mmCIF file of C-alpha atoms in Angstrom:
data_model
loop_
_atom_site.group_PDB
_atom_site.id
_atom_site.type_symbol
_atom_site.label_atom_id
_atom_site.label_comp_id
_atom_site.label_asym_id
_atom_site.label_seq_id
_atom_site.Cartn_x
_atom_site.Cartn_y
_atom_site.Cartn_z
ATOM 1 C CA UNK X 195 21.275 113.232 67.835
ATOM 2 C CA UNK X 196 18.220 115.112 66.642
ATOM 3 C CA UNK X 197 15.398 113.921 64.463
ATOM 4 C CA UNK X 198 16.428 115.263 61.068
ATOM 5 C CA UNK X 199 15.140 113.217 58.159
ATOM 6 C CA UNK X 200 18.270 111.635 56.698
ATOM 7 C CA UNK X 201 20.108 111.212 59.991
ATOM 8 C CA UNK X 202 17.170 109.950 61.993
ATOM 9 C CA UNK X 203 15.811 107.241 59.703
ATOM 10 C CA UNK X 204 18.614 105.009 60.926
ATOM 11 C CA UNK X 205 17.766 103.216 64.146
ATOM 12 C CA UNK X 206 14.049 104.016 64.225
ATOM 13 C CA UNK X 207 11.786 101.000 64.736
ATOM 14 C CA UNK X 208 9.592 102.355 61.923
ATOM 15 C CA UNK X 209 11.118 104.802 59.460
ATOM 16 C CA UNK X 210 9.315 107.820 58.088
ATOM 17 C CA UNK X 211 9.260 106.164 54.671
ATOM 18 C CA UNK X 212 7.731 102.995 56.129
ATOM 19 C CA UNK X 213 5.108 105.055 57.947
ATOM 20 C CA UNK X 214 4.202 106.924 54.744
ATOM 21 C CA UNK X 215 3.943 103.619 52.868
ATOM 22 C CA UNK X 216 1.644 102.262 55.575
ATOM 23 C CA UNK X 217 -0.551 105.369 55.442
ATOM 24 C CA UNK X 218 -0.759 105.028 51.653
ATOM 25 C CA UNK X 219 -1.703 101.345 51.870
ATOM 26 C CA UNK X 220 -4.498 102.195 54.300
ATOM 27 C CA UNK X 221 -5.804 104.916 51.960
ATOM 28 C CA UNK X 222 -5.067 107.664 54.484
ATOM 29 C CA UNK X 223 -4.666 111.032 52.805
ATOM 30 C CA UNK X 224 -2.138 113.685 53.756
ATOM 31 C CA UNK X 225 -0.094 116.505 52.306
ATOM 32 C CA UNK X 226 3.639 116.135 52.895
ATOM 33 C CA UNK X 227 5.805 119.211 53.466
ATOM 34 C CA UNK X 228 9.604 119.147 53.639
ATOM 35 C CA UNK X 229 11.519 121.836 55.533
ATOM 36 C CA UNK X 230 14.523 122.578 57.726
ATOM 37 C CA UNK X 231 14.557 120.736 61.067
ATOM 38 C CA UNK X 232 11.895 122.062 63.446
ATOM 39 C CA UNK X 233 12.782 121.462 67.075
ATOM 40 C CA UNK X 234 10.438 123.874 68.870
ATOM 41 C CA UNK X 235 7.050 125.526 68.486
ATOM 42 C CA UNK X 236 8.913 128.741 67.635
ATOM 43 C CA UNK X 237 10.747 126.939 64.808
ATOM 44 C CA UNK X 238 7.418 125.637 63.503
ATOM 45 C CA UNK X 239 5.800 129.069 63.619
ATOM 46 C CA UNK X 240 8.596 130.415 61.437
ATOM 47 C CA UNK X 241 7.608 128.097 58.562
ATOM 48 C CA UNK X 242 3.915 127.429 59.099
ATOM 49 C CA UNK X 243 2.804 130.311 56.890
ATOM 50 C CA UNK X 244 4.183 128.409 53.912
ATOM 51 C CA UNK X 245 2.400 125.198 54.971
ATOM 52 C CA UNK X 246 -1.109 126.335 55.846
ATOM 53 C CA UNK X 247 -3.852 126.653 53.255
ATOM 54 C CA UNK X 248 -5.990 129.816 53.266
ATOM 55 C CA UNK X 249 -9.286 129.332 55.110
ATOM 56 C CA UNK X 250 -8.254 126.004 56.580
ATOM 57 C CA UNK X 251 -9.160 125.357 60.201
ATOM 58 C CA UNK X 252 -5.835 123.801 61.145
ATOM 59 C CA UNK X 253 -4.594 122.390 64.410
ATOM 60 C CA UNK X 254 -0.855 122.716 64.853
ATOM 61 C CA UNK X 255 0.458 120.558 67.644
ATOM 62 C CA UNK X 256 3.028 120.494 70.360
ATOM 63 C CA UNK X 257 3.597 117.023 71.725
ATOM 64 C CA UNK X 258 4.723 116.041 75.192
ATOM 65 C CA UNK X 259 6.130 112.657 76.176
ATOM 66 C CA UNK X 260 5.553 112.390 79.921
ATOM 67 C CA UNK X 261 5.941 109.864 82.735
ATOM 68 C CA UNK X 262 4.333 109.845 86.154
ATOM 69 C CA UNK X 263 5.591 108.677 89.555
ATOM 70 C CA UNK X 264 4.277 105.180 88.826
ATOM 71 C CA UNK X 265 6.393 105.081 85.625
ATOM 72 C CA UNK X 266 3.343 105.177 83.349
ATOM 73 C CA UNK X 267 3.966 106.756 79.940
ATOM 74 C CA UNK X 268 1.820 109.385 78.260
ATOM 75 C CA UNK X 269 1.819 111.129 74.909
ATOM 76 C CA UNK X 270 -0.083 114.402 75.097
ATOM 77 C CA UNK X 271 -0.767 116.315 71.867
ATOM 78 C CA UNK X 272 -1.994 119.871 72.395
ATOM 79 C CA UNK X 273 -2.646 122.975 70.329
ATOM 80 C CA UNK X 274 0.801 124.535 69.964
ATOM 81 C CA UNK X 275 -0.004 127.738 71.865
ATOM 82 C CA UNK X 276 -1.718 126.079 74.830
ATOM 83 C CA UNK X 277 -0.029 126.788 78.159
ATOM 84 C CA UNK X 278 0.875 123.654 80.084
ATOM 85 C CA UNK X 279 0.945 123.339 83.847
ATOM 86 C CA UNK X 280 2.315 119.845 84.530
ATOM 87 C CA UNK X 281 0.690 119.663 87.962
ATOM 88 C CA UNK X 282 -2.760 120.507 86.589
ATOM 89 C CA UNK X 283 -2.193 118.260 83.577
ATOM 90 C CA UNK X 284 -1.244 115.385 85.888
ATOM 91 C CA UNK X 285 -4.501 115.834 87.782
ATOM 92 C CA UNK X 286 -6.460 115.894 84.510
ATOM 93 C CA UNK X 287 -4.748 112.694 83.324
ATOM 94 C CA UNK X 288 -5.245 110.939 86.637
ATOM 95 C CA UNK X 289 -1.527 110.517 87.248
ATOM 96 C CA UNK X 290 0.358 112.816 89.581
ATOM 97 C CA UNK X 291 3.981 113.779 89.500
ATOM 98 C CA UNK X 292 4.384 114.197 85.753
ATOM 99 C CA UNK X 293 7.807 114.830 84.291
ATOM 100 C CA UNK X 294 9.268 114.763 80.822
ATOM 101 C CA UNK X 295 10.575 111.369 79.734
ATOM 102 C CA UNK X 296 14.213 110.964 78.763
ATOM 103 C CA UNK X 297 15.432 110.683 75.178
ATOM 104 C CA UNK X 298 16.207 106.993 75.774
ATOM 105 C CA UNK X 299 12.699 106.284 77.052
ATOM 106 C CA UNK X 300 11.220 108.335 74.212
ATOM 107 C CA UNK X 301 12.968 106.029 71.746
ATOM 108 C CA UNK X 302 12.017 102.917 73.724
ATOM 109 C CA UNK X 303 8.325 103.738 74.103
ATOM 110 C CA UNK X 304 7.512 105.869 71.023
ATOM 111 C CA UNK X 305 10.328 105.073 68.602
ATOM 112 C CA UNK X 306 11.246 108.703 67.898
ATOM 113 C CA UNK X 307 13.927 111.177 68.889
ATOM 114 C CA UNK X 308 13.469 114.539 70.620
ATOM 115 C CA UNK X 309 12.077 117.094 68.203
ATOM 116 C CA UNK X 310 9.981 114.547 66.308
ATOM 117 C CA UNK X 311 7.355 113.613 68.908
ATOM 118 C CA UNK X 312 4.030 113.168 67.142
ATOM 119 C CA UNK X 313 0.662 111.428 67.496
ATOM 120 C CA UNK X 314 1.832 109.180 64.649
ATOM 121 C CA UNK X 315 4.429 107.714 67.061
ATOM 122 C CA UNK X 316 1.544 105.831 68.660
ATOM 123 C CA UNK X 317 2.162 103.305 65.873
ATOM 124 C CA UNK X 318 5.002 102.258 68.213
ATOM 125 C CA UNK X 319 3.535 103.400 71.537
ATOM 126 C CA UNK X 320 0.271 101.459 71.337
ATOM 127 C CA UNK X 321 1.989 98.127 71.961
ATOM 128 C CA UNK X 322 4.122 99.646 74.754
ATOM 129 C CA UNK X 323 1.175 100.775 76.876
ATOM 130 C CA UNK X 324 1.552 104.502 76.215
ATOM 131 C CA UNK X 325 -1.675 106.380 76.952
ATOM 132 C CA UNK X 326 -2.563 108.973 74.327
ATOM 133 C CA UNK X 327 -4.310 112.244 75.103
ATOM 134 C CA UNK X 328 -5.281 114.745 72.434
ATOM 135 C CA UNK X 329 -6.493 118.307 72.601
ATOM 136 C CA UNK X 330 -10.280 118.366 72.193
ATOM 137 C CA UNK X 331 -9.802 121.156 69.618
ATOM 138 C CA UNK X 332 -8.764 118.429 67.185
ATOM 139 C CA UNK X 333 -12.412 117.402 66.928
ATOM 140 C CA UNK X 334 -13.183 120.703 65.136
ATOM 141 C CA UNK X 335 -10.077 120.948 62.941
ATOM 142 C CA UNK X 336 -10.111 120.415 59.184
ATOM 143 C CA UNK X 337 -6.470 119.320 59.197
ATOM 144 C CA UNK X 338 -3.960 118.409 61.857
ATOM 145 C CA UNK X 339 -0.298 119.219 61.293
ATOM 146 C CA UNK X 340 2.297 116.827 62.717
ATOM 147 C CA UNK X 341 5.679 115.283 62.054
ATOM 148 C CA UNK X 342 5.860 111.845 60.401
ATOM 149 C CA UNK X 343 8.449 110.520 62.930
ATOM 150 C CA UNK X 344 11.132 113.012 61.759
ATOM 151 C CA UNK X 345 11.308 116.784 62.208
ATOM 152 C CA UNK X 346 12.288 117.700 58.642
ATOM 153 C CA UNK X 347 8.825 116.865 57.372
ATOM 154 C CA UNK X 348 5.301 117.827 58.367
ATOM 155 C CA UNK X 349 2.081 116.087 57.386
ATOM 156 C CA UNK X 350 -1.192 117.942 57.050
ATOM 157 C CA UNK X 351 -3.758 115.203 57.601
ATOM 158 C CA UNK X 352 -7.527 115.562 57.533
ATOM 159 C CA UNK X 353 -8.977 114.931 60.994
ATOM 160 C CA UNK X 354 -11.075 112.005 59.758
ATOM 161 C CA UNK X 355 -7.999 110.317 58.283
ATOM 162 C CA UNK X 356 -6.099 110.717 61.557
ATOM 163 C CA UNK X 357 -8.991 108.988 63.321
ATOM 164 C CA UNK X 358 -8.767 106.142 60.772
ATOM 165 C CA UNK X 359 -5.045 105.867 61.547
ATOM 166 C CA UNK X 360 -5.774 105.562 65.275
ATOM 167 C CA UNK X 361 -8.449 102.959 64.589
ATOM 168 C CA UNK X 362 -6.009 100.940 62.442
ATOM 169 C CA UNK X 363 -3.390 100.866 65.209
ATOM 170 C CA UNK X 364 -5.895 100.190 68.006
ATOM 171 C CA UNK X 365 -5.633 103.560 69.754
ATOM 172 C CA UNK X 366 -8.578 105.530 71.118
ATOM 173 C CA UNK X 367 -7.545 109.105 71.853
ATOM 174 C CA UNK X 368 -8.546 110.411 75.263
ATOM 175 C CA UNK X 369 -9.727 114.007 74.798
ATOM 176 C CA UNK X 370 -8.536 116.789 77.072
#
């Protein structure tokens, strides 16, 4: 099963609608975009022209759910065009032998399905011991584009508001 909006709300520990309600109650601003399911960076690039605002310094993400040999879980959010060498990334994170986590573990530790991995999934991952790493480029972005737990929607969130979100859920991003 993929992470499309209507189909994927069922069975998630926190639904997209619940997440949006929580963001609203915390006064976190965002612009919500609805679109066809986006499963890959290439899919996202096909629609991003309609989402981005002229002159905006935007960070568009690809998100990796990874595990190491010691069964530690990581969420790594990087600029979508950044090349990833898992061996080098493992060394940078301090955990060797990185591999992609299974769909079952993704649901267990982040509460999302493949295709909808997002920094916002740390609302589930924080209590499960998932370590969160974010591309240092995020510190210069005006807005960060990410899925709100489903891949038929994208949020454009001001960087400062994303940092408020992390503060609210008790997550301190580790910058890479």
